[in-house]
PDB file of C-alpha atoms in Angstrom:
ATOM      1  CA  GLN A  11       0.001   0.004  -0.005  1.00 76.00           C
ATOM      2  CA  ALA A  12       2.963   2.317  -0.463  1.00 81.00           C
ATOM      3  CA  GLN A  13       2.597   5.372  -2.637  1.00 88.00           C
ATOM      4  CA  ILE A  14       5.482   5.392  -5.137  1.00 93.00           C
ATOM      5  CA  VAL A  15       6.475   8.561  -6.946  1.00 95.00           C
ATOM      6  CA  LEU A  16       8.960   8.567  -9.800  1.00 95.00           C
ATOM      7  CA  VAL A  17      10.907  11.796 -10.295  1.00 96.00           C
ATOM      8  CA  GLU A  18      12.722  11.816 -13.643  1.00 95.00           C
ATOM      9  CA  ALA A  19      15.566  14.259 -14.255  1.00 96.00           C
ATOM     10  CA  ALA A  20      15.677  16.124 -17.571  1.00 96.00           C
ATOM     11  CA  SER A  21      19.122  14.646 -18.292  1.00 95.00           C
ATOM     12  CA  SER A  22      21.970  12.803 -16.617  1.00 91.00           C
ATOM     13  CA  SER A  23      23.843  16.030 -15.908  1.00 92.00           C
ATOM     14  CA  ILE A  24      24.583  16.516 -12.228  1.00 91.00           C
ATOM     15  CA  SER A  25      22.729  19.854 -12.139  1.00 93.00           C
ATOM     16  CA  ASP A  26      19.598  18.184 -13.467  1.00 96.00           C
ATOM     17  CA  MET A  27      20.009  15.323 -10.985  1.00 94.00           C
ATOM     18  CA  TRP A  28      20.250  17.721  -8.057  1.00 95.00           C
ATOM     19  CA  PHE A  29      17.190  19.566  -9.327  1.00 97.00           C
ATOM     20  CA  ALA A  30      15.329  16.254  -9.400  1.00 97.00           C
ATOM     21  CA  VAL A  31      16.367  15.620  -5.778  1.00 97.00           C
ATOM     22  CA  HIS A  32      15.012  19.045  -4.822  1.00 97.00           C
ATOM     23  CA  GLN A  33      11.709  18.127  -6.462  1.00 97.00           C
ATOM     24  CA  ALA A  34      11.574  14.740  -4.727  1.00 97.00           C
ATOM     25  CA  ASN A  35      12.348  16.456  -1.415  1.00 97.00           C
ATOM     26  CA  ALA A  36       9.385  18.780  -1.896  1.00 97.00           C
ATOM     27  CA  ILE A  37       7.077  15.876  -2.671  1.00 96.00           C
ATOM     28  CA  LEU A  38       8.126  13.826   0.352  1.00 95.00           C
ATOM     29  CA  ALA A  39       8.013  16.865   2.632  1.00 94.00           C
ATOM     30  CA  SER A  40       4.428  17.514   1.577  1.00 94.00           C
ATOM     31  CA  HIS A  41       3.530  13.936   2.572  1.00 91.00           C
ATOM     32  CA  GLY A  42       5.283  14.056   5.929  1.00 90.00           C
ATOM     33  CA  GLY A  43       8.350  12.066   4.925  1.00 91.00           C
ATOM     34  CA  GLY A  44       9.191   8.678   3.496  1.00 93.00           C
ATOM     35  CA  GLN A  45      12.038   6.890   1.795  1.00 94.00           C
ATOM     36  CA  MET A  46      13.995   8.227  -1.175  1.00 96.00           C
ATOM     37  CA  ILE A  47      15.975   5.971  -3.459  1.00 96.00           C
ATOM     38  CA  LEU A  48      18.908   7.712  -5.150  1.00 95.00           C
ATOM     39  CA  PRO A  49      19.589   5.416  -8.136  1.00 90.00           C
ATOM     40  CA  PHE A  50      22.467   7.409  -9.621  1.00 90.00           C
ATOM     41  CA  SER A  51      26.020   8.181  -8.659  1.00 88.00           C
ATOM     42  CA  ILE A  52      29.057  10.298  -9.390  1.00 90.00           C
ATOM     43  CA  LEU A  53      32.624   9.652  -8.315  1.00 91.00           C
ATOM     44  CA  GLU A  54      33.675  11.344  -5.105  1.00 93.00           C
ATOM     45  CA  GLU A  55      34.812  14.950  -5.496  1.00 93.00           C
ATOM     46  CA  SER A  56      36.314  17.376  -2.983  1.00 94.00           C
ATOM     47  CA  ASP A  57      33.198  19.623  -2.993  1.00 93.00           C
ATOM     48  CA  GLU A  58      30.706  16.811  -2.309  1.00 95.00           C
ATOM     49  CA  THR A  59      30.173  17.884   1.302  1.00 96.00           C
ATOM     50  CA  GLU A  60      28.405  21.006  -0.020  1.00 95.00           C
ATOM     51  CA  PHE A  61      25.599  18.764  -1.284  1.00 95.00           C
ATOM     52  CA  ASP A  62      25.103  16.759   1.919  1.00 97.00           C
ATOM     53  CA  GLN A  63      22.420  19.218   3.009  1.00 96.00           C
ATOM     54  CA  LEU A  64      20.197  17.939   0.184  1.00 96.00           C
ATOM     55  CA  PHE A  65      19.649  14.773   2.195  1.00 97.00           C
ATOM     56  CA  THR A  66      18.396  16.308   5.436  1.00 96.00           C
ATOM     57  CA  ILE A  67      14.634  16.813   4.906  1.00 95.00           C
ATOM     58  CA  PRO A  68      12.929  15.847   8.217  1.00 93.00           C
ATOM     59  CA  GLY A  69      11.333  12.438   8.142  1.00 92.00           C
ATOM     60  CA  VAL A  70      13.043  11.359   4.929  1.00 94.00           C
ATOM     61  CA  VAL A  71      15.426   8.379   4.823  1.00 95.00           C
ATOM     62  CA  TYR A  72      17.776   8.447   1.833  1.00 97.00           C
ATOM     63  CA  ILE A  73      19.174   5.236   0.320  1.00 96.00           C
ATOM     64  CA  SER A  74      21.890   4.768  -2.283  1.00 95.00           C
ATOM     65  CA  GLY A  75      24.041   1.875  -3.408  1.00 90.00           C
ATOM     66  CA  ASN A  76      27.803   1.789  -3.704  1.00 84.00           C
ATOM     67  CA  GLU A  77      29.407   0.187  -6.750  1.00 77.00           C
ATOM     68  CA  GLY A  78      32.923   1.393  -5.972  1.00 79.00           C
ATOM     69  CA  SER A  79      36.159  -0.426  -5.436  1.00 80.00           C
ATOM     70  CA  LEU A  80      39.903   0.092  -5.080  1.00 79.00           C
ATOM     71  CA  GLY A  81      39.481   3.333  -3.148  1.00 82.00           C
ATOM     72  CA  ILE A  82      37.150   4.962  -5.694  1.00 87.00           C
ATOM     73  CA  PHE A  83      33.612   5.270  -4.403  1.00 92.00           C
ATOM     74  CA  ASP A  84      30.244   6.687  -5.358  1.00 90.00           C
ATOM     75  CA  TYR A  85      28.488   9.771  -4.091  1.00 95.00           C
ATOM     76  CA  PRO A  86      25.813  10.193  -2.705  1.00 95.00           C
ATOM     77  CA  ALA A  87      26.351   6.785  -1.081  1.00 95.00           C
ATOM     78  CA  THR A  88      29.377   8.257   0.739  1.00 96.00           C
ATOM     79  CA  SER A  89      27.298  11.042   2.311  1.00 97.00           C
ATOM     80  CA  PRO A  90      26.775  10.554   6.063  1.00 97.00           C
ATOM     81  CA  ASN A  91      23.150  11.519   5.439  1.00 97.00           C
ATOM     82  CA  VAL A  92      22.531   8.550   3.140  1.00 97.00           C
ATOM     83  CA  ILE A  93      22.291   4.809   3.826  1.00 96.00           C
ATOM     84  CA  ALA A  94      25.031   3.234   1.730  1.00 96.00           C
ATOM     85  CA  LEU A  95      24.416  -0.338   0.563  1.00 94.00           C
ATOM     86  CA  GLY A  96      26.717  -3.156  -0.446  1.00 93.00           C
ATOM     87  CA  GLY A  97      25.846  -6.461  -2.056  1.00 92.00           C
ATOM     88  CA  THR A  98      25.634 -10.144  -1.246  1.00 93.00           C
ATOM     89  CA  GLY A  99      24.732 -13.347  -3.084  1.00 90.00           C
ATOM     90  CA  PHE A 100      23.168 -16.664  -2.074  1.00 88.00           C
ATOM     91  CA  VAL A 101      25.088 -19.893  -2.353  1.00 88.00           C
ATOM     92  CA  ARG A 102      22.824 -22.938  -2.940  1.00 87.00           C
ATOM     93  CA  ASP A 103      23.421 -26.643  -3.299  1.00 90.00           C
ATOM     94  CA  ALA A 104      22.569 -28.769  -6.328  1.00 90.00           C
ATOM     95  CA  ASN A 105      18.950 -29.027  -5.148  1.00 91.00           C
ATOM     96  CA  GLY A 106      18.561 -25.261  -4.758  1.00 84.00           C
ATOM     97  CA  ASN A 107      18.678 -25.317  -0.946  1.00 90.00           C
ATOM     98  CA  PHE A 108      20.189 -22.313   0.807  1.00 87.00           C
ATOM     99  CA  VAL A 109      23.757 -22.916   1.999  1.00 90.00           C
ATOM    100  CA  ARG A 110      25.017 -19.464   2.960  1.00 90.00           C
ATOM    101  CA  GLU A 111      24.938 -15.791   2.042  1.00 93.00           C
ATOM    102  CA  GLN A 112      28.279 -14.251   1.102  1.00 94.00           C
ATOM    103  CA  ALA A 113      29.669 -10.969  -0.095  1.00 94.00           C
ATOM    104  CA  THR A 114      29.424 -10.066  -3.741  1.00 91.00           C
ATOM    105  CA  THR A 115      32.647 -10.150  -5.747  1.00 89.00           C
ATOM    106  CA  PHE A 116      31.571  -7.192  -7.921  1.00 89.00           C
ATOM    107  CA  TRP A 117      32.076  -4.173  -5.658  1.00 88.00           C
ATOM    108  CA  ALA A 118      33.437  -3.265  -2.224  1.00 91.00           C
ATOM    109  CA  GLY A 119      33.352  -0.356   0.154  1.00 93.00           C
ATOM    110  CA  GLY A 120      36.001   1.526   2.031  1.00 94.00           C
ATOM    111  CA  ARG A 121      36.702   4.959   3.518  1.00 95.00           C
ATOM    112  CA  SER A 122      35.394   8.125   1.915  1.00 96.00           C
ATOM    113  CA  LEU A 123      38.023  10.475   0.644  1.00 94.00           C
ATOM    114  CA  TYR A 124      36.237  13.619   1.762  1.00 96.00           C
ATOM    115  CA  GLU A 125      33.532  12.798   4.310  1.00 97.00           C
ATOM    116  CA  SER A 126      34.465  12.617   7.992  1.00 97.00           C
ATOM    117  CA  ARG A 127      33.329   9.663  10.116  1.00 97.00           C
ATOM    118  CA  PRO A 128      29.800  10.353  11.439  1.00 96.00           C
ATOM    119  CA  SER A 129      29.007   9.843  15.095  1.00 96.00           C
ATOM    120  CA  TYR A 130      26.926   6.725  14.494  1.00 96.00           C
ATOM    121  CA  GLN A 131      30.132   4.942  13.383  1.00 96.00           C
ATOM    122  CA  ASP A 132      32.197   6.013  16.399  1.00 95.00           C
ATOM    123  CA  GLY A 133      32.033   2.556  17.987  1.00 89.00           C
ATOM    124  CA  ILE A 134      33.838   0.843  15.101  1.00 94.00           C
ATOM    125  CA  ASP A 135      37.592   1.410  15.400  1.00 90.00           C
ATOM    126  CA  LYS A 136      38.487  -0.183  12.040  1.00 93.00           C
ATOM    127  CA  ILE A 137      36.646   2.607  10.177  1.00 95.00           C
ATOM    128  CA  GLY A 138      39.158   5.267  11.092  1.00 94.00           C
ATOM    129  CA  SER A 139      38.574   9.001  10.794  1.00 96.00           C
ATOM    130  CA  GLN A 140      36.620   8.961   7.504  1.00 96.00           C
ATOM    131  CA  ARG A 141      33.086   7.910   6.658  1.00 97.00           C
ATOM    132  CA  GLY A 142      33.008   4.149   6.173  1.00 96.00           C
ATOM    133  CA  ILE A 143      30.837   2.407   3.614  1.00 96.00           C
ATOM    134  CA  PRO A 144      28.649   0.443   3.233  1.00 96.00           C
ATOM    135  CA  ASP A 145      26.237   0.573   6.126  1.00 96.00           C
ATOM    136  CA  ALA A 146      24.415  -2.663   5.253  1.00 95.00           C
ATOM    137  CA  ALA A 147      23.895  -4.966   2.311  1.00 94.00           C
ATOM    138  CA  PHE A 148      21.254  -6.750   0.235  1.00 92.00           C
ATOM    139  CA  ALA A 149      21.216  -9.759  -2.098  1.00 88.00           C
ATOM    140  CA  GLY A 150      22.003  -7.857  -5.277  1.00 85.00           C
ATOM    141  CA  ASP A 151      24.879  -9.904  -6.724  1.00 86.00           C
ATOM    142  CA  PRO A 152      24.589 -10.090 -10.543  1.00 83.00           C
ATOM    143  CA  ILE A 153      25.157 -13.840 -10.542  1.00 82.00           C
ATOM    144  CA  ASN A 154      23.794 -15.140  -7.250  1.00 81.00           C
ATOM    145  CA  GLY A 155      21.347 -12.383  -6.333  1.00 73.00           C
ATOM    146  CA  ALA A 156      17.786 -11.567  -7.266  1.00 72.00           C
ATOM    147  CA  ILE A 157      15.901 -13.225 -10.120  1.00 73.00           C
ATOM    148  CA  LEU A 158      13.477 -11.001 -11.998  1.00 73.00           C
ATOM    149  CA  TYR A 159      10.853 -11.898 -14.586  1.00 73.00           C
ATOM    150  CA  TYR A 160      10.778  -9.967 -17.840  1.00 72.00           C
ATOM    151  CA  THR A 161       7.527 -10.103 -19.813  1.00 71.00           C
ATOM    152  CA  SER A 162       6.368  -7.157 -21.907  1.00 66.00           C
ATOM    153  CA  VAL A 163       9.717  -5.421 -21.607  1.00 67.00           C
ATOM    154  CA  SER A 164      12.603  -7.642 -22.652  1.00 62.00           C
ATOM    155  CA  ASN A 165      16.147  -7.533 -21.286  1.00 60.00           C
ATOM    156  CA  ASP A 166      18.475  -7.518 -24.325  1.00 67.00           C
ATOM    157  CA  GLY A 167      15.892  -9.576 -26.188  1.00 72.00           C
ATOM    158  CA  PHE A 168      15.334 -12.036 -23.359  1.00 73.00           C
ATOM    159  CA  VAL A 169      11.890 -12.631 -21.860  1.00 77.00           C
ATOM    160  CA  GLY A 170      11.498 -14.747 -18.754  1.00 76.00           C
ATOM    161  CA  TRP A 171      13.403 -15.394 -15.546  1.00 78.00           C
ATOM    162  CA  ILE A 172      16.890 -13.880 -15.354  1.00 72.00           C
ATOM    163  CA  PHE A 173      19.428 -12.985 -12.706  1.00 68.00           C
ATOM    164  CA  GLU A 174      19.425  -9.180 -12.507  1.00 68.00           C
ATOM    165  CA  GLY A 175      21.583  -8.080  -9.638  1.00 69.00           C
ATOM    166  CA  ASN A 176      22.972  -4.662  -8.817  1.00 77.00           C
ATOM    167  CA  VAL A 177      22.831  -2.159  -5.998  1.00 80.00           C
ATOM    168  CA  GLY A 178      19.454  -0.926  -7.315  1.00 83.00           C
ATOM    169  CA  VAL A 179      17.889  -4.185  -6.114  1.00 85.00           C
ATOM    170  CA  GLY A 180      19.189  -3.419  -2.640  1.00 88.00           C
ATOM    171  CA  GLU A 181      17.961   0.183  -2.760  1.00 91.00           C
ATOM    172  CA  ALA A 182      14.445  -0.993  -3.539  1.00 89.00           C
ATOM    173  CA  GLY A 183      14.602  -3.839  -1.034  1.00 89.00           C
ATOM    174  CA  TRP A 184      15.728  -1.666   1.896  1.00 91.00           C
ATOM    175  CA  ALA A 185      13.220   1.075   1.046  1.00 92.00           C
ATOM    176  CA  GLY A 186      10.493  -1.553   1.080  1.00 90.00           C
ATOM    177  CA  MET A 187      11.582  -2.994   4.426  1.00 89.00           C
ATOM    178  CA  ILE A 188      11.728   0.448   6.031  1.00 89.00           C
ATOM    179  CA  ASN A 189       8.320   1.331   4.608  1.00 87.00           C
ATOM    180  CA  ARG A 190       6.734  -1.967   5.619  1.00 86.00           C
ATOM    181  CA  ALA A 191       8.143  -1.605   9.106  1.00 84.00           C
ATOM    182  CA  ASN A 192       6.329   1.748   9.316  1.00 75.00           C
ATOM    183  CA  SER A 193       9.589   3.426  10.324  1.00 67.00           C
ATOM    184  CA  HIS A 194       9.329   7.163  10.836  1.00 69.00           C
ATOM    185  CA  ALA A 195      12.892   8.123  11.660  1.00 83.00           C
ATOM    186  CA  ALA A 196      13.441  11.847  11.883  1.00 87.00           C
ATOM    187  CA  SER A 197      16.436  11.578   9.536  1.00 90.00           C
ATOM    188  CA  THR A 198      18.703   9.113   7.796  1.00 92.00           C
ATOM    189  CA  GLN A 199      21.219   9.623  10.616  1.00 90.00           C
ATOM    190  CA  GLU A 200      18.596   8.542  13.157  1.00 92.00           C
ATOM    191  CA  GLU A 201      17.838   5.478  11.071  1.00 92.00           C
ATOM    192  CA  LEU A 202      21.548   4.708  10.809  1.00 93.00           C
ATOM    193  CA  SER A 203      21.930   5.121  14.561  1.00 93.00           C
ATOM    194  CA  MET A 204      19.398   2.321  14.911  1.00 90.00           C
ATOM    195  CA  PHE A 205      21.366   0.264  12.325  1.00 90.00           C
ATOM    196  CA  TYR A 206      24.636   0.611  14.199  1.00 94.00           C
ATOM    197  CA  GLY A 207      22.992   0.079  17.572  1.00 92.00           C
ATOM    198  CA  SER A 208      21.831  -3.363  16.361  1.00 91.00           C
ATOM    199  CA  ILE A 209      25.185  -4.661  15.142  1.00 91.00           C
ATOM    200  CA  GLY A 210      25.756  -8.077  16.642  1.00 88.00           C
ATOM    201  CA  ASP A 211      22.061  -8.752  17.218  1.00 91.00           C
ATOM    202  CA  ALA A 212      21.365 -11.899  15.187  1.00 91.00           C
ATOM    203  CA  SER A 213      17.631 -11.235  15.280  1.00 90.00           C
ATOM    204  CA  VAL A 214      18.135  -7.998  13.348  1.00 90.00           C
ATOM    205  CA  PHE A 215      21.104  -8.555  11.020  1.00 92.00           C
ATOM    206  CA  ARG A 216      22.586 -11.635   9.351  1.00 93.00           C
ATOM    207  CA  ASP A 217      26.310 -11.130   9.790  1.00 95.00           C
ATOM    208  CA  ILE A 218      28.023 -11.861   6.471  1.00 95.00           C
ATOM    209  CA  THR A 219      31.422 -13.377   7.219  1.00 95.00           C
ATOM    210  CA  LYS A 220      32.306 -15.052   3.902  1.00 94.00           C
ATOM    211  CA  GLY A 221      33.408 -13.620   0.567  1.00 93.00           C
ATOM    212  CA  GLN A 222      35.596 -10.871  -0.776  1.00 92.00           C
ATOM    213  CA  ALA A 223      35.682  -8.252  -3.496  1.00 90.00           C
ATOM    214  CA  PHE A 224      38.945  -6.706  -4.789  1.00 88.00           C
ATOM    215  CA  GLU A 225      40.879  -8.116  -1.804  1.00 90.00           C
ATOM    216  CA  VAL A 226      38.415  -6.574   0.647  1.00 93.00           C
ATOM    217  CA  PHE A 227      37.147  -9.356   2.877  1.00 94.00           C
ATOM    218  CA  ALA A 228      33.859  -9.830   4.719  1.00 94.00           C
ATOM    219  CA  GLY A 229      34.281 -10.865   8.343  1.00 94.00           C
ATOM    220  CA  PRO A 230      32.616 -10.960  11.747  1.00 95.00           C
ATOM    221  CA  GLY A 231      30.884  -7.694  12.731  1.00 94.00           C
ATOM    222  CA  TRP A 232      30.893  -4.614  10.529  1.00 96.00           C
ATOM    223  CA  ASP A 233      33.094  -4.842   7.439  1.00 96.00           C
ATOM    224  CA  PHE A 234      33.948  -2.824   4.318  1.00 95.00           C
ATOM    225  CA  VAL A 235      32.020  -5.128   1.988  1.00 95.00           C
ATOM    226  CA  THR A 236      28.665  -5.785   3.640  1.00 95.00           C
ATOM    227  CA  GLY A 237      28.554  -3.255   6.493  1.00 95.00           C
ATOM    228  CA  ALA A 238      26.384  -4.451   9.378  1.00 95.00           C
ATOM    229  CA  GLY A 239      25.104  -7.334   7.233  1.00 94.00           C
ATOM    230  CA  THR A 240      21.710  -8.030   5.695  1.00 93.00           C
ATOM    231  CA  GLY A 241      18.385  -7.434   7.359  1.00 90.00           C
ATOM    232  CA  ILE A 242      16.342 -10.178   8.977  1.00 88.00           C
ATOM    233  CA  GLY A 243      12.792  -9.485   7.859  1.00 78.00           C
ATOM    234  CA  LEU A 244      11.485  -6.111   9.008  1.00 74.00           C
ATOM    235  CA  LYS A 245      13.676  -5.965  12.109  1.00 64.00           C
ATOM    236  CA  GLY A 246      16.867  -5.229  10.141  1.00 57.00           C
ATOM    237  CA  LYS A 247      15.896  -1.872   8.872  1.00 56.00           C
TER     238      LYS A 247
END
């Protein structure tokens, strides 16, 4: 029963994208808040902190995926006012039974070049002095992630079931979980404070301890590939 609004930018130029975010902010503000998916990215730049204020509308939780690696990361996922998502994939046996969930091999997180560590990450020493990403993860691996069904709109000429993984799957999934949980955090930072306050609680997050991407390894607790882990139902939001 969610109300979904699509805001389409006039072009892929960054000025048009920021204008679209302004429009989306106005729409969500008029409805008392909600979740905003930011399905676009630019490489980190030294002036990015000037745009962090775009993601501070009261009652709005902002979500963006990170597809970075090797020290080069995506903004706005690196903003401390945005939930940054990593990716995982499911490993199954020959009968299709779930074996484990592990980190994707396609992208990894790290430390932002320009954003300082926000207070909600203060309890994690390995992050250092810069904003660490991702905050959490979702099963968006292109090979072992989500399977979507294409019917009237084909995917490169293919119609039917196909693996279609990327961070966009995670953005939609986390927005749906937060919405279904009827979460009304005052800001993304408040939502993230709840995230980080639940690290280690197996009823909230599945801790992803296997897998690596670009020599960045998943491990116990928060890590630079899957963050706090993946959500368990509506609790892990």
